[in-house]
Short mmCIF file of C-alpha atoms in Angstrom, two decimals:
data_model
loop_
_atom_site.label_atom_id
_atom_site.label_comp_id
_atom_site.label_asym_id
_atom_site.label_seq_id
_atom_site.Cartn_x
_atom_site.Cartn_y
_atom_site.Cartn_z
CA MET A 1 -27.51 93.77 77.74
CA LYS A 2 -24.67 94.47 80.18
CA THR A 3 -21.24 93.14 79.19
CA PHE A 4 -18.82 91.44 81.58
CA GLN A 5 -15.23 90.26 81.61
CA LEU A 6 -15.55 86.47 81.70
CA ILE A 7 -12.58 84.38 82.85
CA VAL A 8 -12.21 80.81 81.67
CA PRO A 9 -9.65 78.66 83.52
CA CYS A 10 -8.25 75.76 81.46
CA HIS A 11 -5.45 73.19 81.71
CA PHE A 12 -1.95 74.70 81.69
CA GLY A 13 -0.56 74.39 78.17
CA MET A 14 -4.04 74.21 76.62
CA GLU A 15 -4.65 77.97 76.39
CA ALA A 16 -4.45 78.00 72.56
CA VAL A 17 -7.14 75.30 72.29
CA THR A 18 -9.54 77.06 74.70
CA LYS A 19 -8.82 80.40 73.02
CA ARG A 20 -9.81 78.93 69.66
CA GLU A 21 -13.05 77.57 71.13
CA ILE A 22 -14.01 80.98 72.58
CA PHE A 23 -13.14 82.68 69.29
CA ASP A 24 -15.29 80.14 67.38
CA LEU A 25 -18.24 81.01 69.67
CA GLY A 26 -17.85 84.58 68.41
CA TYR A 27 -16.37 86.38 71.43
CA GLU A 28 -13.48 88.83 71.70
CA ILE A 29 -10.56 87.68 73.82
CA THR A 30 -9.15 90.42 76.05
CA LYS A 31 -6.41 88.62 78.01
CA VAL A 32 -4.44 85.34 77.86
CA GLU A 33 -2.59 84.17 80.98
CA ASP A 34 -1.18 80.82 82.08
CA GLY A 35 -4.18 78.52 82.50
CA ARG A 36 -6.69 81.35 81.98
CA ILE A 37 -8.41 83.13 79.10
CA THR A 38 -10.47 86.31 79.61
CA PHE A 39 -13.08 87.42 77.09
CA GLU A 40 -15.86 89.96 76.88
CA GLY A 41 -19.48 88.85 76.85
CA ASP A 42 -23.01 89.46 78.09
CA GLY A 43 -25.50 87.23 79.92
CA GLU A 44 -25.98 85.12 76.80
CA ALA A 45 -22.21 84.59 76.65
CA ILE A 46 -22.31 83.18 80.21
CA CYS A 47 -24.90 80.61 79.07
CA ARG A 48 -23.19 79.74 75.79
CA ALA A 49 -19.69 79.44 77.30
CA ASN A 50 -20.99 77.04 79.98
CA VAL A 51 -22.98 74.92 77.54
CA PHE A 52 -20.61 74.84 74.53
CA LEU A 53 -16.98 75.03 75.73
CA ARG A 54 -15.36 71.57 75.77
CA THR A 55 -11.96 72.47 77.24
CA ALA A 56 -12.85 75.07 79.90
CA GLU A 57 -12.78 74.17 83.59
CA ARG A 58 -15.42 76.74 84.54
CA VAL A 59 -16.72 80.20 83.56
CA LEU A 60 -16.07 83.03 86.02
CA LEU A 61 -17.59 86.51 85.98
CA GLN A 62 -14.93 89.03 86.94
CA VAL A 63 -16.07 91.50 89.63
CA GLY A 64 -12.73 93.32 89.82
CA ARG A 65 -8.92 93.33 89.87
CA PHE A 66 -6.61 95.31 92.16
CA HIS A 67 -3.18 95.27 93.82
CA ALA A 68 -2.87 94.10 97.45
CA GLU A 69 0.19 93.46 99.61
CA THR A 70 -1.45 93.60 103.06
CA PHE A 71 -4.75 92.32 104.49
CA ASP A 72 -5.85 95.97 104.82
CA ASP A 73 -5.26 96.40 101.06
CA LEU A 74 -7.29 93.24 100.44
CA PHE A 75 -10.16 94.38 102.70
CA GLU A 76 -10.36 97.85 101.13
CA GLY A 77 -10.00 96.48 97.60
CA ILE A 78 -12.86 94.00 98.03
CA LYS A 79 -15.03 96.58 99.84
CA ALA A 80 -14.57 99.01 96.91
CA LEU A 81 -16.07 96.54 94.42
CA PRO A 82 -19.73 97.08 93.37
CA TRP A 83 -21.14 93.89 94.97
CA GLU A 84 -24.69 95.28 94.94
CA GLU A 85 -24.60 95.10 91.11
CA TYR A 86 -24.15 91.33 91.30
CA VAL A 87 -25.50 89.97 94.60
CA PRO A 88 -29.11 90.73 95.66
CA GLU A 89 -29.84 91.35 99.33
CA ASP A 90 -31.10 87.78 99.89
CA GLY A 91 -28.18 86.22 97.93
CA LYS A 92 -26.04 83.57 99.59
CA PHE A 93 -22.43 84.69 99.14
CA TRP A 94 -19.17 83.15 100.31
CA VAL A 95 -15.58 82.72 99.10
CA THR A 96 -15.55 79.13 97.86
CA LYS A 97 -11.85 79.19 96.95
CA ALA A 98 -8.82 81.44 97.36
CA SER A 99 -5.41 80.72 95.84
CA SER A 100 -2.14 82.62 95.94
CA ILE A 101 1.01 82.37 93.81
CA LYS A 102 4.15 84.47 94.38
CA SER A 103 2.20 86.94 96.57
CA LYS A 104 2.75 88.41 100.03
CA LEU A 105 -0.72 87.25 101.11
CA PHE A 106 -0.73 83.48 100.95
CA SER A 107 -3.12 82.03 103.57
CA PRO A 108 -6.28 80.91 101.72
CA SER A 109 -8.41 80.76 104.90
CA ASP A 110 -7.41 84.32 105.94
CA ILE A 111 -8.05 85.64 102.43
CA GLN A 112 -11.48 83.96 102.46
CA SER A 113 -12.60 85.33 105.84
CA ILE A 114 -11.33 88.89 105.21
CA ALA A 115 -12.96 88.97 101.77
CA LYS A 116 -16.32 87.87 103.19
CA LYS A 117 -16.16 90.58 105.90
CA ALA A 118 -15.35 93.22 103.27
CA MET A 119 -18.28 92.09 101.09
CA VAL A 120 -20.64 92.29 104.07
CA GLU A 121 -19.43 95.83 104.90
CA ARG A 122 -20.00 97.00 101.33
CA MET A 123 -23.47 95.48 101.13
CA LYS A 124 -24.48 96.74 104.59
CA SER A 125 -23.98 100.33 103.47
CA HIS A 126 -25.79 99.76 100.17
CA TYR A 127 -28.78 97.72 101.36
CA HIS A 128 -29.00 99.47 104.79
CA LEU A 129 -29.06 96.11 106.55
CA ASN A 130 -26.99 94.87 109.48
CA TRP A 131 -27.73 91.21 108.82
CA PHE A 132 -28.22 89.26 105.60
CA PRO A 133 -30.57 86.24 105.50
CA GLU A 134 -28.58 84.57 102.67
CA ASP A 135 -31.56 82.35 101.82
CA GLY A 136 -31.68 83.24 98.11
CA ALA A 137 -29.64 82.13 95.09
CA PRO A 138 -25.99 81.12 95.64
CA TYR A 139 -23.19 83.47 94.54
CA PRO A 140 -19.89 81.62 95.13
CA VAL A 141 -16.80 83.85 94.91
CA ARG A 142 -13.32 82.82 93.77
CA ILE A 143 -10.24 84.91 94.50
CA PHE A 144 -6.77 84.42 93.05
CA LEU A 145 -3.61 86.35 93.78
CA MET A 146 -0.71 86.35 91.34
CA LYS A 147 2.32 88.51 92.19
CA ASP A 148 0.12 90.61 94.52
CA GLU A 149 -2.50 91.24 91.80
CA VAL A 150 -5.91 90.16 93.08
CA THR A 151 -8.63 88.88 90.74
CA VAL A 152 -12.12 88.55 92.23
CA ALA A 153 -14.81 86.64 90.35
CA LEU A 154 -18.19 84.96 90.75
CA ASP A 155 -18.37 81.31 89.72
CA THR A 156 -21.16 80.91 87.15
CA SER A 157 -20.62 77.17 86.65
CA GLY A 158 -20.83 75.54 90.08
CA ASP A 159 -19.49 72.03 89.52
CA SER A 160 -16.42 72.01 87.28
CA LEU A 161 -17.30 71.83 83.58
CA HIS A 162 -15.53 68.49 83.21
CA LYS A 163 -18.60 67.03 84.96
CA ARG A 164 -20.68 66.51 81.84
CA GLY A 165 -23.04 64.16 83.66
CA TYR A 166 -22.23 60.99 81.70
CA ARG A 167 -19.36 59.57 83.72
CA THR A 168 -20.67 58.02 86.92
CA LEU A 169 -18.35 55.04 86.52
CA SER A 170 -14.60 55.72 86.47
CA SER A 171 -11.55 53.56 85.90
CA LYS A 172 -8.45 53.64 88.15
CA ALA A 173 -6.65 56.62 86.62
CA PRO A 174 -9.27 58.59 84.70
CA ILE A 175 -8.44 61.55 82.53
CA THR A 176 -10.85 64.48 82.90
CA GLU A 177 -13.35 65.08 80.14
CA THR A 178 -12.02 68.63 79.54
CA LEU A 179 -8.41 67.45 79.19
CA ALA A 180 -9.43 64.56 76.92
CA ALA A 181 -11.33 66.99 74.67
CA ALA A 182 -8.36 69.41 74.59
CA LEU A 183 -5.91 66.61 73.68
CA ILE A 184 -8.16 65.39 70.85
CA MET A 185 -8.35 68.99 69.58
CA LEU A 186 -4.53 69.18 69.61
CA THR A 187 -4.45 66.37 67.04
CA PRO A 188 -5.53 66.65 63.39
CA TRP A 189 -8.27 64.03 64.00
CA LYS A 190 -11.57 64.71 62.25
CA LYS A 191 -14.71 62.57 62.28
CA ASP A 192 -13.96 61.04 58.88
CA ARG A 193 -10.78 59.42 60.30
CA ILE A 194 -10.59 56.25 62.43
CA LEU A 195 -9.95 56.73 66.17
CA VAL A 196 -8.97 53.89 68.51
CA ASP A 197 -8.21 54.02 72.23
CA PRO A 198 -6.68 50.67 73.29
CA PHE A 199 -6.71 51.66 77.01
CA CYS A 200 -10.15 53.21 77.01
CA GLY A 201 -10.86 52.89 80.76
CA SER A 202 -14.12 54.70 81.47
CA GLY A 203 -14.34 55.62 77.77
CA THR A 204 -13.50 59.32 78.02
CA PHE A 205 -11.48 59.70 74.78
CA PRO A 206 -13.94 57.77 72.56
CA ILE A 207 -16.96 59.48 74.18
CA GLU A 208 -15.54 63.00 73.83
CA ALA A 209 -14.59 62.26 70.19
CA ALA A 210 -18.09 60.90 69.47
CA MET A 211 -19.69 63.97 71.08
CA MET A 212 -17.55 66.18 68.82
CA ALA A 213 -18.51 64.11 65.78
CA ALA A 214 -22.22 64.38 66.62
CA ASN A 215 -21.83 68.06 67.61
CA ILE A 216 -23.31 67.41 71.07
CA ALA A 217 -22.62 70.37 73.37
CA PRO A 218 -20.84 69.12 76.52
CA GLY A 219 -22.95 71.14 78.98
CA MET A 220 -26.43 70.67 77.56
CA ASN A 221 -27.48 67.98 80.06
CA ARG A 222 -26.36 69.56 83.33
CA SER A 223 -27.17 72.59 85.46
CA PHE A 224 -25.12 75.68 86.37
CA THR A 225 -25.08 77.99 89.40
CA ALA A 226 -25.84 81.09 87.29
CA GLU A 227 -29.18 79.62 86.18
CA GLN A 228 -30.44 80.95 89.53
CA TRP A 229 -29.04 84.47 88.93
CA THR A 230 -32.23 85.94 87.47
CA ASN A 231 -30.93 89.44 88.38
CA LEU A 232 -28.06 88.99 85.86
CA VAL A 233 -29.17 86.39 83.30
CA ASP A 234 -32.74 85.89 82.10
CA LYS A 235 -34.02 82.31 82.57
CA LYS A 236 -35.22 82.41 78.95
CA THR A 237 -31.60 82.84 77.77
CA TRP A 238 -30.66 79.48 79.31
CA TYR A 239 -33.59 77.74 77.57
CA GLU A 240 -32.67 79.37 74.25
CA THR A 241 -29.02 78.30 74.60
CA VAL A 242 -29.94 74.66 75.26
CA GLU A 243 -32.40 74.81 72.34
CA GLU A 244 -29.58 76.17 70.12
CA ALA A 245 -27.42 73.22 71.24
CA ARG A 246 -30.20 70.70 70.49
CA GLU A 247 -30.70 72.05 66.98
CA MET A 248 -26.99 71.67 66.20
CA ILE A 249 -26.82 67.93 66.95
CA GLU A 250 -26.03 65.61 64.06
CA PRO A 251 -27.46 62.37 65.49
CA ASN A 252 -25.92 59.80 63.14
CA PRO A 253 -22.57 60.94 61.74
CA SER A 254 -20.55 58.35 59.84
CA VAL A 255 -17.68 57.50 62.21
CA ASP A 256 -15.28 54.71 63.15
CA ILE A 257 -14.50 55.18 66.87
CA GLN A 258 -13.33 52.23 68.95
CA GLY A 259 -12.46 51.70 72.60
CA PHE A 260 -10.65 48.62 73.91
CA ASP A 261 -9.57 47.57 77.37
CA ILE A 262 -8.21 44.33 78.79
CA ASP A 263 -10.64 44.57 81.73
CA GLY A 264 -14.17 43.42 80.82
CA ALA A 265 -15.81 45.22 83.78
CA VAL A 266 -14.19 48.49 82.69
CA VAL A 267 -15.47 48.02 79.10
CA LYS A 268 -18.98 47.48 80.45
CA ALA A 269 -18.71 50.70 82.50
CA ALA A 270 -17.46 52.61 79.42
CA ARG A 271 -20.50 51.41 77.45
CA GLU A 272 -22.81 52.66 80.22
CA ASN A 273 -21.06 56.05 80.22
CA ALA A 274 -21.39 56.30 76.42
CA LYS A 275 -25.09 55.48 76.70
CA ARG A 276 -25.60 58.31 79.19
CA ALA A 277 -23.72 60.67 76.83
CA GLY A 278 -26.05 59.62 73.98
CA VAL A 279 -23.22 58.29 71.80
CA ASP A 280 -23.18 54.52 72.51
CA HIS A 281 -24.35 53.87 68.91
CA LEU A 282 -21.25 55.68 67.58
CA ILE A 283 -18.58 53.73 69.49
CA HIS A 284 -17.49 50.10 69.27
CA PHE A 285 -16.27 48.97 72.71
CA GLN A 286 -14.55 45.61 73.13
CA GLN A 287 -12.51 43.68 75.70
CA ARG A 288 -9.13 43.35 74.01
CA ALA A 289 -5.44 43.58 74.90
CA VAL A 290 -3.21 46.16 73.22
CA ALA A 291 -1.18 43.32 71.64
CA ASP A 292 -4.32 42.38 69.66
CA LEU A 293 -4.75 45.87 68.22
CA HIS A 294 -4.99 45.79 64.42
CA HIS A 295 -7.08 47.49 61.75
CA PRO A 296 -7.23 46.93 57.98
CA LYS A 297 -7.59 50.61 57.08
CA LYS A 298 -4.88 53.25 56.80
CA TYR A 299 -4.40 56.73 58.26
CA GLY A 300 -6.10 56.06 61.60
CA PHE A 301 -5.42 57.59 65.01
CA ILE A 302 -4.57 56.02 68.33
CA ILE A 303 -5.35 58.53 71.08
CA THR A 304 -4.83 57.01 74.50
CA ASN A 305 -3.98 57.31 78.18
CA PRO A 306 -2.09 54.06 78.98
CA PRO A 307 -1.18 53.01 82.54
CA TYR A 308 1.56 55.13 84.14
CA GLY A 309 2.49 52.70 86.92
CA GLU A 310 1.50 54.88 89.87
CA ARG A 311 2.07 51.96 92.22
CA LEU A 312 5.60 50.58 92.56
CA GLU A 313 4.60 46.99 91.73
CA ASP A 314 2.99 48.15 88.45
CA LYS A 315 6.16 49.97 87.32
CA GLU A 316 7.89 46.64 86.64
CA ASP A 317 5.28 45.83 83.96
CA LEU A 318 5.71 49.11 82.06
CA PRO A 319 8.67 48.23 79.78
CA TYR A 320 6.79 45.17 78.46
CA LEU A 321 3.50 47.11 78.13
CA TYR A 322 5.06 50.01 76.20
CA THR A 323 6.97 47.56 73.99
CA GLN A 324 3.58 46.02 73.12
CA ILE A 325 2.20 49.49 72.31
CA GLY A 326 5.16 50.08 69.98
CA ASP A 327 4.78 46.68 68.27
CA ALA A 328 1.03 47.20 67.72
CA TYR A 329 1.60 50.71 66.39
CA ARG A 330 4.31 49.65 63.92
CA ALA A 331 1.95 47.05 62.46
CA LEU A 332 -0.63 49.74 61.65
CA ASP A 333 0.22 51.17 58.26
CA SER A 334 0.27 55.01 58.11
CA TRP A 335 -1.33 55.56 61.53
CA SER A 336 -0.60 58.30 64.09
CA LEU A 337 -0.18 57.68 67.82
CA TYR A 338 -1.00 60.29 70.47
CA MET A 339 -0.36 59.20 74.04
CA ILE A 340 -0.49 60.96 77.42
CA THR A 341 1.60 59.30 80.14
CA SER A 342 3.90 60.15 83.03
CA TYR A 343 6.20 57.23 82.11
CA GLU A 344 9.51 58.87 81.19
CA ASP A 345 10.85 55.85 79.26
CA ALA A 346 7.79 55.67 76.98
CA GLU A 347 9.71 56.56 73.79
CA LYS A 348 12.49 54.08 74.59
CA TYR A 349 10.10 51.11 74.77
CA VAL A 350 7.73 52.28 72.02
CA GLY A 351 10.90 52.16 69.93
CA ARG A 352 10.67 55.55 68.30
CA LYS A 353 11.27 59.18 69.25
CA ALA A 354 8.07 61.23 69.25
CA ASP A 355 7.73 63.90 66.56
CA LYS A 356 6.39 66.24 69.22
CA ASN A 357 6.26 66.09 73.00
CA ARG A 358 4.26 68.42 75.21
CA LYS A 359 4.47 68.60 79.02
CA ILE A 360 1.01 68.65 80.64
CA TYR A 361 -0.13 68.43 84.26
CA ASN A 362 -2.92 65.90 84.71
CA GLY A 363 -4.09 66.91 88.18
CA MET A 364 -0.84 67.09 90.13
CA ILE A 365 0.92 64.47 87.97
CA LYS A 366 3.46 65.72 85.43
CA THR A 367 2.69 63.93 82.18
CA TYR A 368 3.88 64.06 78.58
CA PHE A 369 1.71 64.11 75.48
CA TYR A 370 3.78 62.12 72.98
CA GLN A 371 2.83 62.71 69.34
CA PHE A 372 3.99 60.16 66.76
CA MET A 373 2.78 61.46 63.43
CA GLY A 374 1.80 59.24 60.53
CA PRO A 375 1.65 60.52 56.94
CA LYS A 376 -1.29 62.63 55.81
CA PRO A 377 -3.84 60.80 53.64
CA PRO A 378 -3.84 61.78 49.96
CA LYS A 379 -6.25 64.58 49.09
CA ARG A 380 -9.52 63.29 47.67
CA THR A 381 -10.02 64.31 44.09
CA GLN A 382 -13.22 66.24 43.50
CA PRO A 383 -15.66 64.38 41.22
#
């Protein structure tokens, strides 16, 4: 089977987590850049990366890389790529997105139109056609320029991989499923430890944790653009990948995962989302304020995305809210607190300096992932 260079975009700062996931799937990583991991794989790798990766934004098939400082360079560079090896003569092809950082060419719309013209020229000479019907399978193209280096790729995923299919109901400031999964993976949480999210919103943290505990592949209940690329990936490979995912599920792991929110309607929506994800039986959702957070057991985890105060009137409530978070946390013996927020005075009102603090962009919002570490539980003695 032919091998490709597959590019996986991920959240900035989460490259190590995504890299580990790709490595665990058994693939060789060839390049690590800011917000992007490249690895080598065949058609099966396209299927498995889409179905199994929890922290990837999408899976791109690299068509080529070259240097371009002028639109002529761009045109010739794109025209020189072997498009006929990827796009059949009835394929629908277009540049769905172009982005440019620190490059002389910076107009996305110009890059898109010139790239499309160059692709048409290349395919005209190969297929001996002057006009393409474009009524076949879709082949969306993504182009990114970084310091005048152009990367051209086909998007195998279609919708972003954070769209697992379970979250039709969202709270006011949702965290994406891919970022939630990456943040959980940054913590030492394992399924035998308690996990509580006191600001659960649409339930993303508890649901992603429960899916990890039950070993449910994030992409097994959705479709991907490359399923239609029968010239590159056999349909049977997709079926086999989903079957592999089904066989790996552990339906009833022993877990203690809880999600609370002060808003009853939001809790109801979170339950519905968990049901769609197939993990509602693994999570205890309840309407409860953060001040009422308590648990009799030790060594648990709070992993949460509390309100940031995006609106000016909400900002006034933040000191009191974060003081309540700190009070609740101090009352929990030996617990760890992991919190993503854009509120810069979070540590001040929680009442403790974080052991670690990582800057992360959640969409366009600069946030901080504060990590307050509790002690490790004693090692269990082997019977």
